[in-house]
PDB file of N, CA, C and O in Angstrom:
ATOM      1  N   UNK A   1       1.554 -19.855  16.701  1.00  0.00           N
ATOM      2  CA  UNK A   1       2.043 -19.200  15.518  1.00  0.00           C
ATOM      3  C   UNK A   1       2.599 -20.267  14.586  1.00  0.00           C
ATOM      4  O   UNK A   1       3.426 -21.108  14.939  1.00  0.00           O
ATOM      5  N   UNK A   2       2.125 -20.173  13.477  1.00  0.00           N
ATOM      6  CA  UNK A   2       2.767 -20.890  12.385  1.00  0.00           C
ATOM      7  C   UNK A   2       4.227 -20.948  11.593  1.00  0.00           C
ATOM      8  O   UNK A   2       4.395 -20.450  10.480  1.00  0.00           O
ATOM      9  N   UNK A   3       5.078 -21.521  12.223  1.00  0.00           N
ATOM     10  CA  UNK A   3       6.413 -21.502  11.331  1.00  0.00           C
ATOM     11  C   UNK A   3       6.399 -22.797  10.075  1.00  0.00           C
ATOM     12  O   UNK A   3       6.122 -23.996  10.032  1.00  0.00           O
ATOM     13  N   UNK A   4       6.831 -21.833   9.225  1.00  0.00           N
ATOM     14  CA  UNK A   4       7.072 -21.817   7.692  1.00  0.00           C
ATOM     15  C   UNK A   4       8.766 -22.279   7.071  1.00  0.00           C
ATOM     16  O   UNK A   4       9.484 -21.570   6.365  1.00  0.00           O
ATOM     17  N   UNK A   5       9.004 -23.350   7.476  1.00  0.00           N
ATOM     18  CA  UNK A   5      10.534 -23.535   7.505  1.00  0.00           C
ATOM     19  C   UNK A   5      11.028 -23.586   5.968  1.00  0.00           C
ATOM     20  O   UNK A   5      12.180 -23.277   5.663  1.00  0.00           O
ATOM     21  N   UNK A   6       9.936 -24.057   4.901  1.00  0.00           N
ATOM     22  CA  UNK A   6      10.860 -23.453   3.403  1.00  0.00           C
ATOM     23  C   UNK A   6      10.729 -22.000   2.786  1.00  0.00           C
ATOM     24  O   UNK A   6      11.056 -21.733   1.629  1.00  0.00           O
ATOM     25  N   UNK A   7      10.128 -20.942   3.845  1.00  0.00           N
ATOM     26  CA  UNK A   7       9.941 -19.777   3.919  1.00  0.00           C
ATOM     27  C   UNK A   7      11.968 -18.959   3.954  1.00  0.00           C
ATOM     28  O   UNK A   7      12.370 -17.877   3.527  1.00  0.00           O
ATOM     29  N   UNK A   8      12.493 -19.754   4.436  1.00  0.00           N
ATOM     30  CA  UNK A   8      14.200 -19.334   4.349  1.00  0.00           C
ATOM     31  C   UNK A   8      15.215 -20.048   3.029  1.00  0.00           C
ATOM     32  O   UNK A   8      15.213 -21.210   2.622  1.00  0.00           O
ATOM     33  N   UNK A   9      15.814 -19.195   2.699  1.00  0.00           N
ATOM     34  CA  UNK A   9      15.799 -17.935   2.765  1.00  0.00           C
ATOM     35  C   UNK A   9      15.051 -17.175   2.535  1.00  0.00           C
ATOM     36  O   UNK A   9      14.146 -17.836   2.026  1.00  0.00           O
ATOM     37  N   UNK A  10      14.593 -15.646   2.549  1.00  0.00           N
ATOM     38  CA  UNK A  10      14.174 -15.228   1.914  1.00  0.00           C
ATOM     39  C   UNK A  10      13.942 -14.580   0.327  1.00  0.00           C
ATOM     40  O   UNK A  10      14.928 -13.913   0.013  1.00  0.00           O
ATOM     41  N   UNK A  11      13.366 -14.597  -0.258  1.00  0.00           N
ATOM     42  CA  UNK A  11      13.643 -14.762  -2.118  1.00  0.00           C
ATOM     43  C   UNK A  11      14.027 -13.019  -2.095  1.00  0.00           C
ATOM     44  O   UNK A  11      13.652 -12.051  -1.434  1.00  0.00           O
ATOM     45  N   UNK A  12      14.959 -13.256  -3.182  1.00  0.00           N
ATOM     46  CA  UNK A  12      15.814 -11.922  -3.774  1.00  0.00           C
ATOM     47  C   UNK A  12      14.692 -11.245  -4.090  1.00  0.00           C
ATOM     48  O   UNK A  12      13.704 -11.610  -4.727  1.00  0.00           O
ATOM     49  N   UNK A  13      15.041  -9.874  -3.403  1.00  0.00           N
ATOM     50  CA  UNK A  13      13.854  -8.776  -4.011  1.00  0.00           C
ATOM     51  C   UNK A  13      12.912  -8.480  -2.785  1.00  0.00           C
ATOM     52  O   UNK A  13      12.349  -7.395  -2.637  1.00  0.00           O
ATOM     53  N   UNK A  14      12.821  -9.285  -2.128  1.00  0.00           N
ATOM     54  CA  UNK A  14      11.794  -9.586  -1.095  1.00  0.00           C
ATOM     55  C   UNK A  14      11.526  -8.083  -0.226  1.00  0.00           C
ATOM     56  O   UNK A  14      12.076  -7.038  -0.572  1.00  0.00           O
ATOM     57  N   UNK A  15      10.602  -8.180   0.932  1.00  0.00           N
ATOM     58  CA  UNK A  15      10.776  -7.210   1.437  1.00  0.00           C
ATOM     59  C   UNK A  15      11.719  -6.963   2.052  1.00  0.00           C
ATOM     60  O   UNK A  15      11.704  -7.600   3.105  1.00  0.00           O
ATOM     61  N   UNK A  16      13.038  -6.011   1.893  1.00  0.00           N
ATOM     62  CA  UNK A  16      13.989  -5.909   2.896  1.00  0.00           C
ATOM     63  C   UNK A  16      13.542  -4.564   3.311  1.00  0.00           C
ATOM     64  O   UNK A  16      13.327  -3.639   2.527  1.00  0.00           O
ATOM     65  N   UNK A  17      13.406  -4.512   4.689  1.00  0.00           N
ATOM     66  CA  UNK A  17      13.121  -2.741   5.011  1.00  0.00           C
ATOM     67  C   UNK A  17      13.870  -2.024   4.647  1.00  0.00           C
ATOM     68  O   UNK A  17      14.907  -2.524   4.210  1.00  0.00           O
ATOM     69  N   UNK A  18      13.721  -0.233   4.632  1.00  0.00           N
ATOM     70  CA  UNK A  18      14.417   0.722   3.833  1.00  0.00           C
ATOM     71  C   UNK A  18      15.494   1.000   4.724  1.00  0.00           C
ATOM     72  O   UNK A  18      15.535   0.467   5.832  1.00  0.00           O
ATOM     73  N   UNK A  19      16.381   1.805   4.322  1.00  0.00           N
ATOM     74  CA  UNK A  19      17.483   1.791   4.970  1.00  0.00           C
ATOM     75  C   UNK A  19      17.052   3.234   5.890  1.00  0.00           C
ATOM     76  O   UNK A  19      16.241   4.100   5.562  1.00  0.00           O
ATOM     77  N   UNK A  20      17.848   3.161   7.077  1.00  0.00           N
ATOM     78  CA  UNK A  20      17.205   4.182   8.383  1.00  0.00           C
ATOM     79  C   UNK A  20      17.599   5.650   7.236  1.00  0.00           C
ATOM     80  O   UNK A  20      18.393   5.578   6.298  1.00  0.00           O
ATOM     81  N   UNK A  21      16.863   6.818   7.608  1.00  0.00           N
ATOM     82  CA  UNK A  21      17.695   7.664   7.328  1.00  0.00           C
ATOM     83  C   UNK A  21      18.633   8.275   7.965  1.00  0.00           C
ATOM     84  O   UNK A  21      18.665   8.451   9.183  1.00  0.00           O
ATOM     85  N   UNK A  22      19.756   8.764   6.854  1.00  0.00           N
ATOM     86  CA  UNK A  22      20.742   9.902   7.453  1.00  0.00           C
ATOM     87  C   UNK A  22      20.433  11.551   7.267  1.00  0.00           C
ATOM     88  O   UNK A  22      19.411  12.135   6.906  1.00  0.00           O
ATOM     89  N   UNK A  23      21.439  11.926   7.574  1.00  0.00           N
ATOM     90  CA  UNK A  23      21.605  13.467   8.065  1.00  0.00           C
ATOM     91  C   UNK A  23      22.644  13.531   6.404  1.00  0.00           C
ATOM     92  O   UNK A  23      23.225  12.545   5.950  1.00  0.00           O
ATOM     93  N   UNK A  24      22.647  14.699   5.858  1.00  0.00           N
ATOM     94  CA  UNK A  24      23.051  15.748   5.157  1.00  0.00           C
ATOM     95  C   UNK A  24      24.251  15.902   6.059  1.00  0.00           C
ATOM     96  O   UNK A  24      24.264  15.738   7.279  1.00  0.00           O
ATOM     97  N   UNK A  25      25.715  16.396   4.920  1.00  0.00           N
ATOM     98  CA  UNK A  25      26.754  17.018   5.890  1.00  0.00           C
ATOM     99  C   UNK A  25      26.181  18.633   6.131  1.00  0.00           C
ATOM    100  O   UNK A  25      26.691  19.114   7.143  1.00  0.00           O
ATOM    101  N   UNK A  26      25.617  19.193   5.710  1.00  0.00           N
ATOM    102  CA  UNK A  26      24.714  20.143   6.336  1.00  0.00           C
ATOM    103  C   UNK A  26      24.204  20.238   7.169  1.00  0.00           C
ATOM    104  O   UNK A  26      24.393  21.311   7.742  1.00  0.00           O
ATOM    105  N   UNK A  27      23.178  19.210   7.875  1.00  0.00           N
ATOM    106  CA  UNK A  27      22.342  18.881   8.616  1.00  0.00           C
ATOM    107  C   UNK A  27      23.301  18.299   9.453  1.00  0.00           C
ATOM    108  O   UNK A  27      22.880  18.813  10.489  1.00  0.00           O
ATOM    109  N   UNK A  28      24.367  17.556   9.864  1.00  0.00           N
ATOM    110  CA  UNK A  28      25.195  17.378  10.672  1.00  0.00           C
ATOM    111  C   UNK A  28      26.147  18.603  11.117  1.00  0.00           C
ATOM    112  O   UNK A  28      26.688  18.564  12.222  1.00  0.00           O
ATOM    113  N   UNK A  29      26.324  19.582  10.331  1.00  0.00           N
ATOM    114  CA  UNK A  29      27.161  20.437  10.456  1.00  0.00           C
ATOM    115  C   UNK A  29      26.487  21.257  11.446  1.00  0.00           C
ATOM    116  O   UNK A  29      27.034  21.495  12.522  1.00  0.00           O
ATOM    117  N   UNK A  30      24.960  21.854  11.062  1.00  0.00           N
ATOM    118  CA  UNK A  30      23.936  22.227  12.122  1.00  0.00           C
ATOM    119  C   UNK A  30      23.826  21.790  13.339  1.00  0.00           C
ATOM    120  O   UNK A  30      23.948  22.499  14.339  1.00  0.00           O
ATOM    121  N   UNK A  31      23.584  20.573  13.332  1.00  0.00           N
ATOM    122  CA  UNK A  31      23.529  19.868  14.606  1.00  0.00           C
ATOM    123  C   UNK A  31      24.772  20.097  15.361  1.00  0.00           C
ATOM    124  O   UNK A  31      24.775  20.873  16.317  1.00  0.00           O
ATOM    125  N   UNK A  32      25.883  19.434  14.967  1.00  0.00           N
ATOM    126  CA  UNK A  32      27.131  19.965  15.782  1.00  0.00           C
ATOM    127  C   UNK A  32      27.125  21.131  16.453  1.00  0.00           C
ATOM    128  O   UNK A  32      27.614  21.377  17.555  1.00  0.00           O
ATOM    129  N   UNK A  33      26.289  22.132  15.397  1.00  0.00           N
ATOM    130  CA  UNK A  33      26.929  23.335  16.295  1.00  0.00           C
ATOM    131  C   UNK A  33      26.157  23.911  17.169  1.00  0.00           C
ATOM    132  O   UNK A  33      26.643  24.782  17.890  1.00  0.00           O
ATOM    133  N   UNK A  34      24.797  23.547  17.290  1.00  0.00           N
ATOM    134  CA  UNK A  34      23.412  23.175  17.917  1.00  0.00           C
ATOM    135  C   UNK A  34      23.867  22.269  19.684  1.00  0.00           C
ATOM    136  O   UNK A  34      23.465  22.568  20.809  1.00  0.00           O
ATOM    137  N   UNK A  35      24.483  21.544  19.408  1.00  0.00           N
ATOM    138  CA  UNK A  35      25.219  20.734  20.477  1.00  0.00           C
ATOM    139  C   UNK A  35      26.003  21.635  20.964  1.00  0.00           C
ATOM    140  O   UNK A  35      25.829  22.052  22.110  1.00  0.00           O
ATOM    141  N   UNK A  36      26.812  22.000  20.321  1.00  0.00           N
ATOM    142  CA  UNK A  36      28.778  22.806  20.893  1.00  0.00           C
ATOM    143  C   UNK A  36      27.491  24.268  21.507  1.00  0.00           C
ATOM    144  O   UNK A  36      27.612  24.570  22.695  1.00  0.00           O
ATOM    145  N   UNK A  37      26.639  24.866  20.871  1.00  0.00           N
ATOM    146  CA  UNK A  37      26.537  25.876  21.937  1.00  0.00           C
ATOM    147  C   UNK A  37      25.401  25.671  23.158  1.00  0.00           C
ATOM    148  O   UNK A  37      25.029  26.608  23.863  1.00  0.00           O
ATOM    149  N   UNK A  38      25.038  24.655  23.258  1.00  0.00           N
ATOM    150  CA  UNK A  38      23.873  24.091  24.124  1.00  0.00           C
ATOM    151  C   UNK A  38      25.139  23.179  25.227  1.00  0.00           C
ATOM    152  O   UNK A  38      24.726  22.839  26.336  1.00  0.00           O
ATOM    153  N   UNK A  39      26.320  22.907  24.927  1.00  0.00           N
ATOM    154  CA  UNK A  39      27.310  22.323  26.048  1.00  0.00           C
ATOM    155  C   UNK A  39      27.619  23.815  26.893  1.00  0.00           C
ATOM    156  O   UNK A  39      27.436  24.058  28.085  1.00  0.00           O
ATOM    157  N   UNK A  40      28.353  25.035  25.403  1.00  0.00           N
ATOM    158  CA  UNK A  40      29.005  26.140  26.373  1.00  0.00           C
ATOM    159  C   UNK A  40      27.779  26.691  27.187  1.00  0.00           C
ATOM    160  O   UNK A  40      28.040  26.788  28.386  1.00  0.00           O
ATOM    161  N   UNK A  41      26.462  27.091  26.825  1.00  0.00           N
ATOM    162  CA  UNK A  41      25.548  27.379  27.715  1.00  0.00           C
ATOM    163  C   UNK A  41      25.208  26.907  29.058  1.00  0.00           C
ATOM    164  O   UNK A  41      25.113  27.612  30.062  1.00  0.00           O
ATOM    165  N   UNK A  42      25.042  25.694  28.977  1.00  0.00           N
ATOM    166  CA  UNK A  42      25.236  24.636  30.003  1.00  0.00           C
ATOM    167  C   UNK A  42      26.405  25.225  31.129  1.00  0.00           C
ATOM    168  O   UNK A  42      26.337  25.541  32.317  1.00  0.00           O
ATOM    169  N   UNK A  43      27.406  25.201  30.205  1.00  0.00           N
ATOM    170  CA  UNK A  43      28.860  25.316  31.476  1.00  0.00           C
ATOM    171  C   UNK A  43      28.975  26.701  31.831  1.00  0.00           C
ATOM    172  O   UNK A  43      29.422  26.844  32.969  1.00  0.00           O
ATOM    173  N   UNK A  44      28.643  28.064  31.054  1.00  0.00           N
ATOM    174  CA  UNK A  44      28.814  29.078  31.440  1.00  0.00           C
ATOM    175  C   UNK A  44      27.545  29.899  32.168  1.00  0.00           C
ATOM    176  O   UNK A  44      27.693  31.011  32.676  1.00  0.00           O
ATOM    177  N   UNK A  45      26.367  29.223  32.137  1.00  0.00           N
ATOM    178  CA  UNK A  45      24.865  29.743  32.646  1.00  0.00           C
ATOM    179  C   UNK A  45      24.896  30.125  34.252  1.00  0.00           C
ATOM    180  O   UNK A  45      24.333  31.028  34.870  1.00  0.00           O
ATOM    181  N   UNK A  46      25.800  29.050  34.681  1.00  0.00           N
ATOM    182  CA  UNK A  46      25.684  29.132  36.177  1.00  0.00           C
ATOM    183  C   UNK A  46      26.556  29.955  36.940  1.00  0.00           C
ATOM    184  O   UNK A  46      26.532  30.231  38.140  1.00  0.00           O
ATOM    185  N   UNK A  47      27.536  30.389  35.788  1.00  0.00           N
ATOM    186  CA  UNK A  47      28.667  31.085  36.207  1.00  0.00           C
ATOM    187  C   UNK A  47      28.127  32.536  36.240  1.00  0.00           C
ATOM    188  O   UNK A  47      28.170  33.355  37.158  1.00  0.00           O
ATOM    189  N   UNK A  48      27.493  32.657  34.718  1.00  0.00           N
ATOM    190  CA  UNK A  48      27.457  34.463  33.991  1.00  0.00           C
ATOM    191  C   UNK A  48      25.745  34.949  34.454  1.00  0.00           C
ATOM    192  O   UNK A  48      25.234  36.048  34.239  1.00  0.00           O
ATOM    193  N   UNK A  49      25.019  33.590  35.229  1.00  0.00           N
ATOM    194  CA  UNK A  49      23.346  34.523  35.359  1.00  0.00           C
ATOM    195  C   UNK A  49      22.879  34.168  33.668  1.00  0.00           C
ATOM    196  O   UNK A  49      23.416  34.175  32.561  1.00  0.00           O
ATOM    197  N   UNK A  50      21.738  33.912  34.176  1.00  0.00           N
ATOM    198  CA  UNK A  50      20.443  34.219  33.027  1.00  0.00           C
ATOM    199  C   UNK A  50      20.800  35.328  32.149  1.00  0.00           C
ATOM    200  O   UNK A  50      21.012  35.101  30.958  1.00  0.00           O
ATOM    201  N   UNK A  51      20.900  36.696  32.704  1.00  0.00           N
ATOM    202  CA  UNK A  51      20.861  37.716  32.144  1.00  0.00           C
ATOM    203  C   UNK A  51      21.840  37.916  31.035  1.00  0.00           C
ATOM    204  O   UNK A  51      21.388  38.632  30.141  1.00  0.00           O
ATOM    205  N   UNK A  52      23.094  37.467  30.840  1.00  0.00           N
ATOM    206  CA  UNK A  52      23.866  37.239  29.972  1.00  0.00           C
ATOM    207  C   UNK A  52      23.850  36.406  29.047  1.00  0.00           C
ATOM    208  O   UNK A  52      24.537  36.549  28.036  1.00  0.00           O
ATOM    209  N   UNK A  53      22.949  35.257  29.277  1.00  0.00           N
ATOM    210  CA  UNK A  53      22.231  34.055  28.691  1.00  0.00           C
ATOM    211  C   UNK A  53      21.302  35.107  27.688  1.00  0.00           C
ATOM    212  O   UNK A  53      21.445  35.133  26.465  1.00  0.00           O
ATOM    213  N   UNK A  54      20.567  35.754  28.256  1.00  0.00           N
ATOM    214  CA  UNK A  54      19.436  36.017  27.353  1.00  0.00           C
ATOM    215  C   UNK A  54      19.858  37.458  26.994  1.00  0.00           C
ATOM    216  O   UNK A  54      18.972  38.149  26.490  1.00  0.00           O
ATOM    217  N   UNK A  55      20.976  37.975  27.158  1.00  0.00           N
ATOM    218  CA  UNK A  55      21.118  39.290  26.319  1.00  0.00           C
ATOM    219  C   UNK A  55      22.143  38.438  24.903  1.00  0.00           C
ATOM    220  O   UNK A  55      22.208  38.845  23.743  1.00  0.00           O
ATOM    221  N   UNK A  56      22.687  37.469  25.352  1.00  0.00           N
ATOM    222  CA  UNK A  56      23.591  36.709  24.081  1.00  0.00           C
ATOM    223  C   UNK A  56      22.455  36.313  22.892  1.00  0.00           C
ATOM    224  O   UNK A  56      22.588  36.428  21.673  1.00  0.00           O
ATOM    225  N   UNK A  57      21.228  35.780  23.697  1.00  0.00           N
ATOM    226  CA  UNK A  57      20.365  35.249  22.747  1.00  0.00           C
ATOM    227  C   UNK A  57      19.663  36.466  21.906  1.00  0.00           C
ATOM    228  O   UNK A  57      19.307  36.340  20.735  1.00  0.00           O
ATOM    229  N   UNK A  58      19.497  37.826  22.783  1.00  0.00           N
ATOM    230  CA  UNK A  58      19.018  39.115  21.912  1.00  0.00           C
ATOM    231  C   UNK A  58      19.972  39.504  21.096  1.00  0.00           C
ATOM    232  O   UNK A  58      19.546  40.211  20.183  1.00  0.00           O
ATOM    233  N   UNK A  59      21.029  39.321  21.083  1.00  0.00           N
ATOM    234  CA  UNK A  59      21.904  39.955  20.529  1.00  0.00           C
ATOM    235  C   UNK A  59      22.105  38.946  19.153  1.00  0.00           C
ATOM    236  O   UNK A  59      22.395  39.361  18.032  1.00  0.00           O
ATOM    237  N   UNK A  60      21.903  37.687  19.486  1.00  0.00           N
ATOM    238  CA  UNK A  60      22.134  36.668  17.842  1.00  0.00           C
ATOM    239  C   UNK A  60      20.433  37.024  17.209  1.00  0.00           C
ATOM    240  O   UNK A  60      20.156  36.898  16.017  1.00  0.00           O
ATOM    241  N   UNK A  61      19.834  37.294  17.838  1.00  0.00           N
ATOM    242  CA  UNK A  61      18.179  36.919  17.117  1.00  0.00           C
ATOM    243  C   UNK A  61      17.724  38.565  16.589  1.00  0.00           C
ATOM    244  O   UNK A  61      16.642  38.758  16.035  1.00  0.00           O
TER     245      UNK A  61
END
């Protein structure tokens, strides 16, 4: 491979990659709460049965 040593710095403007994207405080606000009920499910599934699992989910949908 060829190194290019007056290649540094690189010249203003140059390619700098784009910046990663973010999340919306919307789209974070979602997510949070996407998380918070996918933890209580988690902790209460094994306690309350499926069946309470999926009458909670008939009952929001």
């Amino acid at each position: 491979m060829f190194f290019d040593s007056r290649a540094w710095p690189p010249p203003a403007g140059g390619d700098d990659p784009p910046p990663p994207p973010r999340l919306s405080p919307r789209q974070e606000r979602m997510l949070m709460r996407l998380v918070a009920l996918f933890l209580l499910l988690m902790f209460v599934g094994p306690l309350a049965g499926s069946s309470v699992i999926a009458g909670l989910v008939a009952l929001l949908s």
